[in-house]
Amino acid sequence: MTVQIACIGEPLAEISQGNSGLGVGFGGDTLNTAIYCARLAQGHDIAVHYVSAVGQDTLSQGAVDLLAREGVRTDHVTRDPARQIGIYAIQNDAAGERSFHYWRDQSAARQMFAEDNASHLAAIEGCDLAYLSGISIAILTQPARDRLWLALQARRAAGMRVAFDSNYRPNLWDSAGVARREIARFWQITDIALPSHEDEQVLFGQADPQAIAARLVDGGAHSGAVKCGADGPIALSGPQAGPYLQAEKVVDTTGAGDSFNGAYLAAIARGEPQESALQLAHNLALQVVGQRGAIIDLAPAVRRMGSVIRLKPEHLDEYKRLHADVWSGVLARLRASNITNYSIYLKQPEHLMFGYFEYRGTDFAADDAAIAADPTTQEWWALCGPMQDPFETRKSGEWWAEMEEVFHLD
């Protein structure tokens, strides 16, 4: 059954400085998250919807067109003939940190959930996972926030999961006190918490990410993470993932947290374990901060993988003969599963074999499963497997024992 994800929020037209002058694009925290989530949900039975309101102007149409191109469904984006989408401009300092200037007081999205029969409520009724942020609720009137809160609470009681990022923007709120009250209220109905350490510290005065995570778990959240920038996320529950890679260069931090959220939600919807979801989300955020703009063209990060096994001495010559001319079907399946730069080395006289390859896809578990299900590969393994002598210390499910990378130099 298709997993239905609804991302609730406000799209914005983005004015930014490029190499050839000012340019216009589109952004907004939940819009960015929806796009990254949809990208990483491709090939899986997952539908990502955007829930918002826009105008009938050219910029509004541009935002809707972008969502559609990215595979985000827009059936819950309504059109307001009297309003438009908001606009913001970005300035970046030398360290890549950004400042924003907004023109959004009359945006169409501010009218969402204004009535008890608001059409946007239907999106919540039909989804399995609803994602929203502190910005999503900051732009609403208090009655609209109440209406949204009650709708989420009711659907959550029926099994829907709520994902929330506090994403605090002081200028959008009447006061810091109102922001704390409302964000705390939405934390009470959250299953997947995805705040940043900085926002929670400003809002609630907690400097320790572990304490923030404990507070959110006590409030009812059962998964997610406290985002801690370059240090990597702190998981709310279960084992901590890591170690996390560091960004080689920070160009623009716009959209880093949004991309993290999108990748994490896609991984969870795909059924991946928490550790894999956190690594995928962190690695995507690394790509985003290395380029200008919130929505970047994704080049899959290279995942280097090493493994080791022994070879039975009596099969040495036959094993080398087979690997001098590997079956074309086996090679084709490896390439289709995004496996590149694959080598096997032999150490004599121990008959120790070291395998190395690079993975350039976005879903290793799925690509690895496709290799294992391939009939030609299964025949190849049936031929080569008896020649190999696996280590007794390998992990459950492994044949070649996977190894830890302790050093790398490009």
mmCIF file of C-alpha atoms in Angstrom:
data_model
loop_
_atom_site.group_PDB
_atom_site.id
_atom_site.type_symbol
_atom_site.label_atom_id
_atom_site.label_comp_id
_atom_site.label_asym_id
_atom_site.label_seq_id
_atom_site.Cartn_x
_atom_site.Cartn_y
_atom_site.Cartn_z
ATOM 1 C CA MET A 1 0.000 0.000 0.000
ATOM 2 C CA THR A 2 1.286 3.460 -0.897
ATOM 3 C CA VAL A 3 2.638 5.498 2.021
ATOM 4 C CA GLN A 4 1.051 8.945 1.841
ATOM 5 C CA ILE A 5 3.205 11.817 3.172
ATOM 6 C CA ALA A 6 1.756 15.327 3.498
ATOM 7 C CA CYS A 7 4.136 18.288 3.913
ATOM 8 C CA ILE A 8 2.267 21.341 5.222
ATOM 9 C CA GLY A 9 3.631 24.831 4.743
ATOM 10 C CA GLU A 10 4.285 27.908 2.666
ATOM 11 C CA PRO A 11 6.123 28.113 -0.672
ATOM 12 C CA LEU A 12 8.141 31.251 -1.320
ATOM 13 C CA ALA A 13 9.724 32.897 -4.313
ATOM 14 C CA GLU A 14 13.452 33.218 -3.615
ATOM 15 C CA ILE A 15 15.630 36.133 -4.759
ATOM 16 C CA SER A 16 19.341 35.388 -4.497
ATOM 17 C CA GLN A 17 22.630 36.666 -5.841
ATOM 18 C CA GLY A 18 24.225 34.488 -8.506
ATOM 19 C CA ASN A 19 27.327 34.806 -10.648
ATOM 20 C CA SER A 20 25.371 36.749 -13.278
ATOM 21 C CA GLY A 21 23.282 38.881 -10.914
ATOM 22 C CA LEU A 22 20.009 38.415 -9.099
ATOM 23 C CA GLY A 23 17.970 35.319 -9.868
ATOM 24 C CA VAL A 24 14.534 34.034 -8.917
ATOM 25 C CA GLY A 25 13.930 30.539 -7.638
ATOM 26 C CA PHE A 26 11.608 28.918 -5.149
ATOM 27 C CA GLY A 27 12.014 27.683 -1.618
ATOM 28 C CA GLY A 28 10.488 27.560 1.821
ATOM 29 C CA ASP A 29 11.383 25.069 4.528
ATOM 30 C CA THR A 30 8.612 22.520 3.991
ATOM 31 C CA LEU A 31 8.753 22.906 0.214
ATOM 32 C CA ASN A 32 12.467 22.051 0.318
ATOM 33 C CA THR A 33 11.761 19.074 2.559
ATOM 34 C CA ALA A 34 8.967 17.829 0.283
ATOM 35 C CA ILE A 35 11.235 17.971 -2.773
ATOM 36 C CA TYR A 36 14.133 16.121 -1.158
ATOM 37 C CA CYS A 37 11.743 13.570 0.311
ATOM 38 C CA ALA A 38 10.163 12.958 -3.105
ATOM 39 C CA ARG A 39 13.569 12.574 -4.755
ATOM 40 C CA LEU A 40 14.658 9.923 -2.277
ATOM 41 C CA ALA A 41 11.274 8.195 -2.383
ATOM 42 C CA GLN A 42 11.553 7.518 -6.123
ATOM 43 C CA GLY A 43 11.237 3.843 -6.928
ATOM 44 C CA HIS A 44 9.317 3.144 -3.714
ATOM 45 C CA ASP A 45 5.591 2.988 -3.018
ATOM 46 C CA ILE A 46 5.563 6.457 -1.450
ATOM 47 C CA ALA A 47 3.576 9.540 -2.484
ATOM 48 C CA VAL A 48 4.668 12.975 -1.254
ATOM 49 C CA HIS A 49 2.010 15.715 -1.241
ATOM 50 C CA TYR A 50 2.407 19.424 -0.628
ATOM 51 C CA VAL A 51 -0.367 21.099 1.369
ATOM 52 C CA SER A 52 -0.509 24.846 0.864
ATOM 53 C CA ALA A 53 -2.210 27.802 -0.816
ATOM 54 C CA VAL A 54 -0.815 30.014 -3.581
ATOM 55 C CA GLY A 55 -2.127 32.747 -5.849
ATOM 56 C CA GLN A 56 -2.949 32.755 -9.534
ATOM 57 C CA ASP A 57 0.104 34.826 -10.453
ATOM 58 C CA THR A 58 3.170 33.794 -12.439
ATOM 59 C CA LEU A 59 5.345 33.202 -9.376
ATOM 60 C CA SER A 60 2.681 31.020 -7.788
ATOM 61 C CA GLN A 61 2.446 28.936 -10.956
ATOM 62 C CA GLY A 62 6.221 28.625 -11.009
ATOM 63 C CA ALA A 63 6.218 27.123 -7.527
ATOM 64 C CA VAL A 64 3.487 24.632 -8.451
ATOM 65 C CA ASP A 65 5.338 23.686 -11.644
ATOM 66 C CA LEU A 66 8.549 23.074 -9.667
ATOM 67 C CA LEU A 67 6.787 20.767 -7.237
ATOM 68 C CA ALA A 68 5.237 18.805 -10.092
ATOM 69 C CA ARG A 69 8.588 18.441 -11.888
ATOM 70 C CA GLU A 70 10.108 17.100 -8.689
ATOM 71 C CA GLY A 71 7.422 14.460 -8.282
ATOM 72 C CA VAL A 72 5.587 16.183 -5.424
ATOM 73 C CA ARG A 73 1.824 15.946 -5.760
ATOM 74 C CA THR A 74 -0.024 19.269 -5.741
ATOM 75 C CA ASP A 75 -3.627 18.116 -5.409
ATOM 76 C CA HIS A 76 -3.797 19.864 -2.009
ATOM 77 C CA VAL A 77 -2.330 23.188 -3.193
ATOM 78 C CA THR A 78 -5.262 25.604 -3.511
ATOM 79 C CA ARG A 79 -5.337 28.827 -5.552
ATOM 80 C CA ASP A 80 -6.384 32.155 -4.019
ATOM 81 C CA PRO A 81 -7.368 34.810 -6.609
ATOM 82 C CA ALA A 82 -6.837 37.652 -4.118
ATOM 83 C CA ARG A 83 -3.370 36.720 -2.790
ATOM 84 C CA GLN A 84 0.063 35.580 -4.015
ATOM 85 C CA ILE A 85 2.945 33.564 -2.624
ATOM 86 C CA GLY A 86 5.459 35.254 -0.349
ATOM 87 C CA ILE A 87 8.909 36.425 -1.428
ATOM 88 C CA TYR A 88 12.242 36.371 0.352
ATOM 89 C CA ALA A 89 15.780 37.483 -0.425
ATOM 90 C CA ILE A 90 18.936 35.746 0.827
ATOM 91 C CA GLN A 91 22.271 37.246 1.776
ATOM 92 C CA ASN A 92 25.230 34.996 2.617
ATOM 93 C CA ASP A 93 28.274 35.998 4.646
ATOM 94 C CA ALA A 94 31.825 34.734 4.084
ATOM 95 C CA ALA A 95 31.192 31.625 6.205
ATOM 96 C CA GLY A 96 28.114 30.626 4.216
ATOM 97 C CA GLU A 97 25.685 31.677 6.930
ATOM 98 C CA ARG A 98 22.593 33.335 5.577
ATOM 99 C CA SER A 99 20.253 36.156 6.499
ATOM 100 C CA PHE A 100 16.748 36.585 5.116
ATOM 101 C CA HIS A 101 14.514 39.486 4.145
ATOM 102 C CA TYR A 102 10.822 38.654 3.717
ATOM 103 C CA TRP A 103 7.730 40.029 1.971
ATOM 104 C CA ARG A 104 5.082 37.506 3.017
ATOM 105 C CA ASP A 105 2.454 39.251 5.189
ATOM 106 C CA GLN A 106 -0.255 38.783 2.554
ATOM 107 C CA SER A 107 0.704 35.351 1.252
ATOM 108 C CA ALA A 108 -2.086 32.950 0.325
ATOM 109 C CA ALA A 109 -0.766 30.246 2.675
ATOM 110 C CA ARG A 110 -1.617 32.410 5.683
ATOM 111 C CA GLN A 111 -5.279 31.655 5.015
ATOM 112 C CA MET A 112 -4.922 27.896 5.373
ATOM 113 C CA PHE A 113 -7.177 26.168 7.943
ATOM 114 C CA ALA A 114 -9.181 29.380 8.348
ATOM 115 C CA GLU A 115 -12.513 27.532 8.405
ATOM 116 C CA ASP A 116 -13.784 24.285 9.901
ATOM 117 C CA ASN A 117 -14.417 22.959 6.389
ATOM 118 C CA ALA A 118 -11.038 24.098 5.026
ATOM 119 C CA SER A 119 -10.050 21.933 2.074
ATOM 120 C CA HIS A 120 -6.532 21.480 3.449
ATOM 121 C CA LEU A 121 -7.938 19.379 6.284
ATOM 122 C CA ALA A 122 -8.732 16.677 3.719
ATOM 123 C CA ALA A 123 -5.018 16.196 3.113
ATOM 124 C CA ILE A 124 -4.524 15.320 6.768
ATOM 125 C CA GLU A 125 -7.438 12.898 6.670
ATOM 126 C CA GLY A 126 -5.846 10.963 3.828
ATOM 127 C CA CYS A 127 -2.195 10.753 4.851
ATOM 128 C CA ASP A 128 -0.096 8.298 6.842
ATOM 129 C CA LEU A 129 2.557 10.829 7.839
ATOM 130 C CA ALA A 130 2.117 14.588 8.211
ATOM 131 C CA TYR A 131 5.175 16.858 8.326
ATOM 132 C CA LEU A 132 5.133 20.496 9.382
ATOM 133 C CA SER A 133 7.389 23.053 10.999
ATOM 134 C CA GLY A 134 7.389 26.006 13.337
ATOM 135 C CA ILE A 135 7.121 28.211 10.268
ATOM 136 C CA SER A 136 4.035 26.293 9.115
ATOM 137 C CA ILE A 137 2.221 27.227 12.310
ATOM 138 C CA ALA A 138 3.765 30.687 12.779
ATOM 139 C CA ILE A 139 2.095 32.048 9.643
ATOM 140 C CA LEU A 140 -1.387 30.939 10.747
ATOM 141 C CA THR A 141 -3.889 32.776 12.900
ATOM 142 C CA GLN A 142 -4.493 31.331 16.359
ATOM 143 C CA PRO A 143 -7.885 29.812 15.404
ATOM 144 C CA ALA A 144 -6.275 28.207 12.349
ATOM 145 C CA ARG A 145 -3.447 26.789 14.502
ATOM 146 C CA ASP A 146 -6.008 25.361 16.888
ATOM 147 C CA ARG A 147 -7.931 23.802 14.017
ATOM 148 C CA LEU A 148 -4.773 22.241 12.580
ATOM 149 C CA TRP A 149 -3.671 20.968 16.000
ATOM 150 C CA LEU A 150 -7.010 19.266 16.625
ATOM 151 C CA ALA A 151 -7.008 17.665 13.169
ATOM 152 C CA LEU A 152 -3.497 16.282 13.682
ATOM 153 C CA GLN A 153 -4.342 15.050 17.165
ATOM 154 C CA ALA A 154 -7.423 13.202 15.904
ATOM 155 C CA ARG A 155 -5.635 11.564 12.982
ATOM 156 C CA ARG A 156 -2.665 10.673 15.189
ATOM 157 C CA ALA A 157 -5.033 8.836 17.524
ATOM 158 C CA ALA A 158 -6.135 6.842 14.468
ATOM 159 C CA GLY A 159 -2.569 5.827 13.580
ATOM 160 C CA MET A 160 -1.144 8.672 11.523
ATOM 161 C CA ARG A 161 2.367 9.835 12.464
ATOM 162 C CA VAL A 162 3.244 13.494 12.925
ATOM 163 C CA ALA A 163 6.745 14.803 12.146
ATOM 164 C CA PHE A 164 7.678 18.280 13.371
ATOM 165 C CA ASP A 165 10.654 20.639 13.222
ATOM 166 C CA SER A 166 10.415 23.683 15.500
ATOM 167 C CA ASN A 167 12.320 25.841 12.942
ATOM 168 C CA TYR A 168 12.031 29.060 14.932
ATOM 169 C CA ARG A 169 11.828 32.385 13.087
ATOM 170 C CA PRO A 170 11.223 35.105 15.733
ATOM 171 C CA ASN A 171 9.940 37.692 13.246
ATOM 172 C CA LEU A 172 7.002 35.465 12.299
ATOM 173 C CA TRP A 173 5.630 35.303 15.846
ATOM 174 C CA ASP A 174 3.750 37.884 17.919
ATOM 175 C CA SER A 175 6.190 37.226 20.766
ATOM 176 C CA ALA A 176 8.728 34.701 21.999
ATOM 177 C CA GLY A 177 6.230 33.594 24.625
ATOM 178 C CA VAL A 178 3.582 32.760 22.045
ATOM 179 C CA ALA A 179 6.159 30.860 20.001
ATOM 180 C CA ARG A 180 7.246 28.792 23.019
ATOM 181 C CA ARG A 181 3.663 28.011 23.955
ATOM 182 C CA GLU A 182 2.584 26.963 20.472
ATOM 183 C CA ILE A 183 5.701 25.011 19.574
ATOM 184 C CA ALA A 184 5.551 23.185 22.914
ATOM 185 C CA ARG A 185 1.915 22.359 22.173
ATOM 186 C CA PHE A 186 2.788 20.850 18.790
ATOM 187 C CA TRP A 187 5.612 18.843 20.351
ATOM 188 C CA GLN A 188 2.888 17.158 22.443
ATOM 189 C CA ILE A 189 1.402 15.524 19.318
ATOM 190 C CA THR A 190 4.712 14.713 17.590
ATOM 191 C CA ASP A 191 5.950 11.207 16.805
ATOM 192 C CA ILE A 192 9.045 12.108 14.755
ATOM 193 C CA ALA A 193 10.962 15.083 16.162
ATOM 194 C CA LEU A 194 13.476 16.830 13.897
ATOM 195 C CA PRO A 195 14.522 20.070 15.629
ATOM 196 C CA SER A 196 17.844 21.843 15.487
ATOM 197 C CA HIS A 197 19.854 22.223 18.661
ATOM 198 C CA GLU A 198 20.061 25.998 18.121
ATOM 199 C CA ASP A 199 16.298 26.520 17.821
ATOM 200 C CA GLU A 200 15.489 24.485 20.917
ATOM 201 C CA GLN A 201 18.172 26.259 22.907
ATOM 202 C CA VAL A 202 16.773 29.674 21.984
ATOM 203 C CA LEU A 203 13.193 28.612 22.628
ATOM 204 C CA PHE A 204 13.546 26.539 25.783
ATOM 205 C CA GLY A 205 16.974 27.390 27.172
ATOM 206 C CA GLN A 206 18.454 23.893 26.920
ATOM 207 C CA ALA A 207 22.073 23.840 25.782
ATOM 208 C CA ASP A 208 22.588 20.059 25.958
ATOM 209 C CA PRO A 209 21.336 18.173 22.856
ATOM 210 C CA GLN A 210 20.909 15.003 24.925
ATOM 211 C CA ALA A 211 18.648 16.883 27.328
ATOM 212 C CA ILE A 212 16.616 18.209 24.399
ATOM 213 C CA ALA A 213 16.216 14.685 23.056
ATOM 214 C CA ALA A 214 15.156 13.387 26.480
ATOM 215 C CA ARG A 215 12.549 16.145 26.836
ATOM 216 C CA LEU A 216 11.054 15.354 23.436
ATOM 217 C CA VAL A 217 10.917 11.633 24.194
ATOM 218 C CA ASP A 218 9.239 12.356 27.523
ATOM 219 C CA GLY A 219 6.702 14.420 25.590
ATOM 220 C CA GLY A 220 5.774 11.483 23.351
ATOM 221 C CA ALA A 221 8.152 11.533 20.363
ATOM 222 C CA HIS A 222 9.605 8.101 19.641
ATOM 223 C CA SER A 223 12.018 8.742 16.775
ATOM 224 C CA GLY A 224 13.892 11.483 14.963
ATOM 225 C CA ALA A 225 16.957 13.436 15.983
ATOM 226 C CA VAL A 226 18.283 16.698 17.330
ATOM 227 C CA LYS A 227 20.249 18.247 14.454
ATOM 228 C CA CYS A 228 23.625 19.537 15.648
ATOM 229 C CA GLY A 229 25.153 20.859 12.441
ATOM 230 C CA ALA A 230 28.647 19.651 11.648
ATOM 231 C CA ASP A 231 28.701 17.422 14.753
ATOM 232 C CA GLY A 232 25.919 15.286 13.327
ATOM 233 C CA PRO A 233 22.498 14.413 14.746
ATOM 234 C CA ILE A 234 21.679 13.015 18.179
ATOM 235 C CA ALA A 235 19.144 10.203 17.814
ATOM 236 C CA LEU A 236 16.094 10.460 20.036
ATOM 237 C CA SER A 237 15.969 6.728 20.591
ATOM 238 C CA GLY A 238 17.892 3.555 19.848
ATOM 239 C CA PRO A 239 21.609 3.327 19.105
ATOM 240 C CA GLN A 240 23.458 6.442 18.034
ATOM 241 C CA ALA A 241 24.703 6.401 14.436
ATOM 242 C CA GLY A 242 28.045 7.808 13.352
ATOM 243 C CA PRO A 243 30.771 8.741 13.121
ATOM 244 C CA TYR A 244 29.561 11.447 10.732
ATOM 245 C CA LEU A 245 31.507 12.920 7.845
ATOM 246 C CA GLN A 246 32.453 16.595 7.910
ATOM 247 C CA ALA A 247 31.753 19.036 5.099
ATOM 248 C CA GLU A 248 34.857 19.775 3.058
ATOM 249 C CA LYS A 249 33.542 23.248 2.247
ATOM 250 C CA VAL A 250 30.554 25.258 3.468
ATOM 251 C CA VAL A 251 29.165 27.543 0.779
ATOM 252 C CA ASP A 252 25.542 28.042 1.836
ATOM 253 C CA THR A 253 23.708 26.592 4.822
ATOM 254 C CA THR A 254 20.282 27.436 3.361
ATOM 255 C CA GLY A 255 18.190 24.285 3.253
ATOM 256 C CA ALA A 256 20.603 22.049 5.183
ATOM 257 C CA GLY A 257 18.076 21.186 7.876
ATOM 258 C CA ASP A 258 15.256 20.939 5.340
ATOM 259 C CA SER A 259 17.203 18.443 3.236
ATOM 260 C CA PHE A 260 18.073 16.448 6.367
ATOM 261 C CA ASN A 261 14.375 16.224 7.232
ATOM 262 C CA GLY A 262 13.392 15.174 3.711
ATOM 263 C CA ALA A 263 15.996 12.433 3.531
ATOM 264 C CA TYR A 264 15.175 11.160 7.004
ATOM 265 C CA LEU A 265 11.441 10.974 6.308
ATOM 266 C CA ALA A 266 12.012 9.212 2.972
ATOM 267 C CA ALA A 267 14.280 6.649 4.637
ATOM 268 C CA ILE A 268 11.784 5.986 7.419
ATOM 269 C CA ALA A 269 8.954 5.629 4.890
ATOM 270 C CA ARG A 270 11.136 3.168 2.956
ATOM 271 C CA GLY A 271 11.454 1.080 6.119
ATOM 272 C CA GLU A 272 15.132 1.710 6.745
ATOM 273 C CA PRO A 273 16.544 1.455 10.273
ATOM 274 C CA GLN A 274 17.188 4.567 12.308
ATOM 275 C CA GLU A 275 20.968 4.479 11.903
ATOM 276 C CA SER A 276 20.734 4.312 8.110
ATOM 277 C CA ALA A 277 18.151 7.105 8.027
ATOM 278 C CA LEU A 278 20.390 9.390 10.093
ATOM 279 C CA GLN A 279 23.471 8.697 7.969
ATOM 280 C CA LEU A 280 21.553 9.290 4.741
ATOM 281 C CA ALA A 281 20.081 12.526 6.077
ATOM 282 C CA HIS A 282 23.410 13.861 7.341
ATOM 283 C CA ASN A 283 25.214 13.000 4.102
ATOM 284 C CA LEU A 284 22.566 14.768 2.030
ATOM 285 C CA ALA A 285 22.864 17.878 4.204
ATOM 286 C CA LEU A 286 26.640 17.798 3.569
ATOM 287 C CA GLN A 287 25.997 17.990 -0.166
ATOM 288 C CA VAL A 288 23.543 20.851 0.272
ATOM 289 C CA VAL A 289 25.874 23.078 2.339
ATOM 290 C CA GLY A 290 28.604 22.605 -0.268
ATOM 291 C CA GLN A 291 26.593 24.350 -2.991
ATOM 292 C CA ARG A 292 24.672 27.592 -3.312
ATOM 293 C CA GLY A 293 20.903 27.424 -2.915
ATOM 294 C CA ALA A 294 18.447 25.382 -0.868
ATOM 295 C CA ILE A 295 17.523 22.946 -3.669
ATOM 296 C CA ILE A 296 20.555 21.529 -5.421
ATOM 297 C CA ASP A 297 21.119 19.002 -8.157
ATOM 298 C CA LEU A 298 21.976 15.788 -6.371
ATOM 299 C CA ALA A 299 25.047 13.792 -7.266
ATOM 300 C CA PRO A 300 24.951 10.621 -5.162
ATOM 301 C CA ALA A 301 27.659 10.610 -2.512
ATOM 302 C CA VAL A 302 30.291 7.925 -3.032
ATOM 303 C CA ARG A 303 30.175 5.179 -0.413
ATOM 304 C CA ARG A 304 33.459 3.253 -0.242
ATOM 305 C CA MET A 305 33.141 -0.345 0.938
ATOM 306 C CA GLY A 306 35.774 -2.931 1.785
ATOM 307 C CA SER A 307 35.340 -6.582 2.743
ATOM 308 C CA VAL A 308 37.496 -9.641 3.295
ATOM 309 C CA ILE A 309 37.262 -13.406 2.883
ATOM 310 C CA ARG A 310 39.632 -16.379 2.532
ATOM 311 C CA LEU A 311 40.067 -18.546 -0.552
ATOM 312 C CA LYS A 312 40.423 -22.308 -0.287
ATOM 313 C CA PRO A 313 43.933 -23.061 -1.632
ATOM 314 C CA GLU A 314 42.840 -25.933 -3.851
ATOM 315 C CA HIS A 315 40.571 -23.580 -5.836
ATOM 316 C CA LEU A 316 43.115 -20.827 -6.456
ATOM 317 C CA ASP A 317 43.679 -21.412 -10.161
ATOM 318 C CA GLU A 318 40.000 -21.920 -11.002
ATOM 319 C CA TYR A 319 38.951 -18.836 -9.029
ATOM 320 C CA LYS A 320 41.471 -16.659 -10.846
ATOM 321 C CA ARG A 321 40.410 -18.099 -14.187
ATOM 322 C CA LEU A 322 36.742 -17.284 -13.538
ATOM 323 C CA HIS A 323 37.512 -13.737 -12.464
ATOM 324 C CA ALA A 324 39.647 -13.100 -15.511
ATOM 325 C CA ASP A 325 36.404 -13.231 -17.506
ATOM 326 C CA VAL A 326 33.438 -12.493 -15.209
ATOM 327 C CA TRP A 327 30.074 -13.223 -16.784
ATOM 328 C CA SER A 328 28.586 -10.210 -18.542
ATOM 329 C CA GLY A 329 25.247 -10.647 -16.747
ATOM 330 C CA VAL A 330 26.960 -10.406 -13.359
ATOM 331 C CA LEU A 331 28.776 -7.232 -14.375
ATOM 332 C CA ALA A 332 25.592 -5.707 -15.786
ATOM 333 C CA ARG A 333 23.722 -6.322 -12.531
ATOM 334 C CA LEU A 334 26.522 -4.713 -10.512
ATOM 335 C CA ARG A 335 26.474 -1.621 -12.718
ATOM 336 C CA ALA A 336 22.668 -1.437 -12.564
ATOM 337 C CA SER A 337 22.943 -1.468 -8.772
ATOM 338 C CA ASN A 338 25.334 1.516 -8.844
ATOM 339 C CA ILE A 339 28.446 -0.516 -7.971
ATOM 340 C CA THR A 340 31.606 0.946 -9.519
ATOM 341 C CA ASN A 341 35.397 0.717 -9.213
ATOM 342 C CA TYR A 342 35.174 -2.895 -7.996
ATOM 343 C CA SER A 343 38.437 -4.769 -7.361
ATOM 344 C CA ILE A 344 39.463 -7.984 -5.570
ATOM 345 C CA TYR A 345 43.017 -8.394 -4.264
ATOM 346 C CA LEU A 346 44.688 -11.657 -3.216
ATOM 347 C CA LYS A 347 47.380 -11.960 -0.492
ATOM 348 C CA GLN A 348 49.565 -15.070 -0.671
ATOM 349 C CA PRO A 349 50.390 -17.370 1.045
ATOM 350 C CA GLU A 350 47.494 -16.670 3.422
ATOM 351 C CA HIS A 351 44.964 -16.895 0.570
ATOM 352 C CA LEU A 352 43.344 -13.749 1.917
ATOM 353 C CA MET A 353 41.127 -11.803 -0.478
ATOM 354 C CA PHE A 354 40.261 -8.136 -0.047
ATOM 355 C CA GLY A 355 37.338 -6.703 -2.014
ATOM 356 C CA TYR A 356 36.783 -2.985 -2.618
ATOM 357 C CA PHE A 357 34.018 -1.138 -4.466
ATOM 358 C CA GLU A 358 32.310 2.242 -4.535
ATOM 359 C CA TYR A 359 28.557 2.654 -4.289
ATOM 360 C CA ARG A 360 27.097 5.688 -6.085
ATOM 361 C CA GLY A 361 23.372 5.221 -5.565
ATOM 362 C CA THR A 362 20.939 6.478 -2.953
ATOM 363 C CA ASP A 363 19.455 3.219 -1.597
ATOM 364 C CA PHE A 364 22.136 0.599 -0.966
ATOM 365 C CA ALA A 365 19.782 -1.843 0.753
ATOM 366 C CA ALA A 366 17.482 -1.948 -2.288
ATOM 367 C CA ASP A 367 20.345 -2.145 -4.796
ATOM 368 C CA ASP A 368 22.045 -4.904 -2.786
ATOM 369 C CA ALA A 369 18.779 -6.846 -2.608
ATOM 370 C CA ALA A 370 18.424 -6.567 -6.396
ATOM 371 C CA ILE A 371 21.859 -8.138 -6.813
ATOM 372 C CA ALA A 372 20.942 -10.999 -4.472
ATOM 373 C CA ALA A 373 17.672 -11.631 -6.360
ATOM 374 C CA ASP A 374 19.311 -11.717 -9.803
ATOM 375 C CA PRO A 375 19.275 -15.296 -11.249
ATOM 376 C CA THR A 376 22.582 -14.896 -13.103
ATOM 377 C CA THR A 377 24.288 -13.583 -9.979
ATOM 378 C CA GLN A 378 22.849 -16.464 -7.976
ATOM 379 C CA GLU A 379 24.397 -18.937 -10.446
ATOM 380 C CA TRP A 380 27.725 -17.114 -10.175
ATOM 381 C CA TRP A 381 27.617 -17.261 -6.380
ATOM 382 C CA ALA A 382 26.731 -20.957 -6.489
ATOM 383 C CA LEU A 383 29.887 -21.521 -8.533
ATOM 384 C CA CYS A 384 32.253 -19.263 -6.560
ATOM 385 C CA GLY A 385 30.829 -19.650 -3.056
ATOM 386 C CA PRO A 386 32.184 -23.155 -2.378
ATOM 387 C CA MET A 387 35.670 -21.930 -3.276
ATOM 388 C CA GLN A 388 35.583 -19.316 -0.512
ATOM 389 C CA ASP A 389 36.217 -19.683 3.213
ATOM 390 C CA PRO A 390 34.366 -16.976 5.171
ATOM 391 C CA PHE A 391 35.550 -15.665 8.516
ATOM 392 C CA GLU A 392 33.834 -17.046 11.602
ATOM 393 C CA THR A 393 33.758 -13.519 13.073
ATOM 394 C CA ARG A 394 31.660 -12.047 10.248
ATOM 395 C CA LYS A 395 28.356 -10.433 11.175
ATOM 396 C CA SER A 396 25.035 -12.194 10.759
ATOM 397 C CA GLY A 397 23.934 -12.080 7.127
ATOM 398 C CA GLU A 398 27.441 -11.435 5.757
ATOM 399 C CA TRP A 399 29.482 -13.756 3.536
ATOM 400 C CA TRP A 400 32.354 -11.421 2.824
ATOM 401 C CA ALA A 401 33.112 -9.763 6.184
ATOM 402 C CA GLU A 402 32.652 -5.999 5.912
ATOM 403 C CA MET A 403 35.489 -3.781 7.106
ATOM 404 C CA GLU A 404 35.749 -0.371 8.767
ATOM 405 C CA GLU A 405 37.427 2.454 6.862
ATOM 406 C CA VAL A 406 40.049 4.086 9.073
ATOM 407 C CA PHE A 407 41.729 6.386 6.539
ATOM 408 C CA HIS A 408 41.051 7.885 3.117
ATOM 409 C CA LEU A 409 42.848 10.364 0.875
ATOM 410 C CA ASP A 410 41.343 11.535 -2.405
#
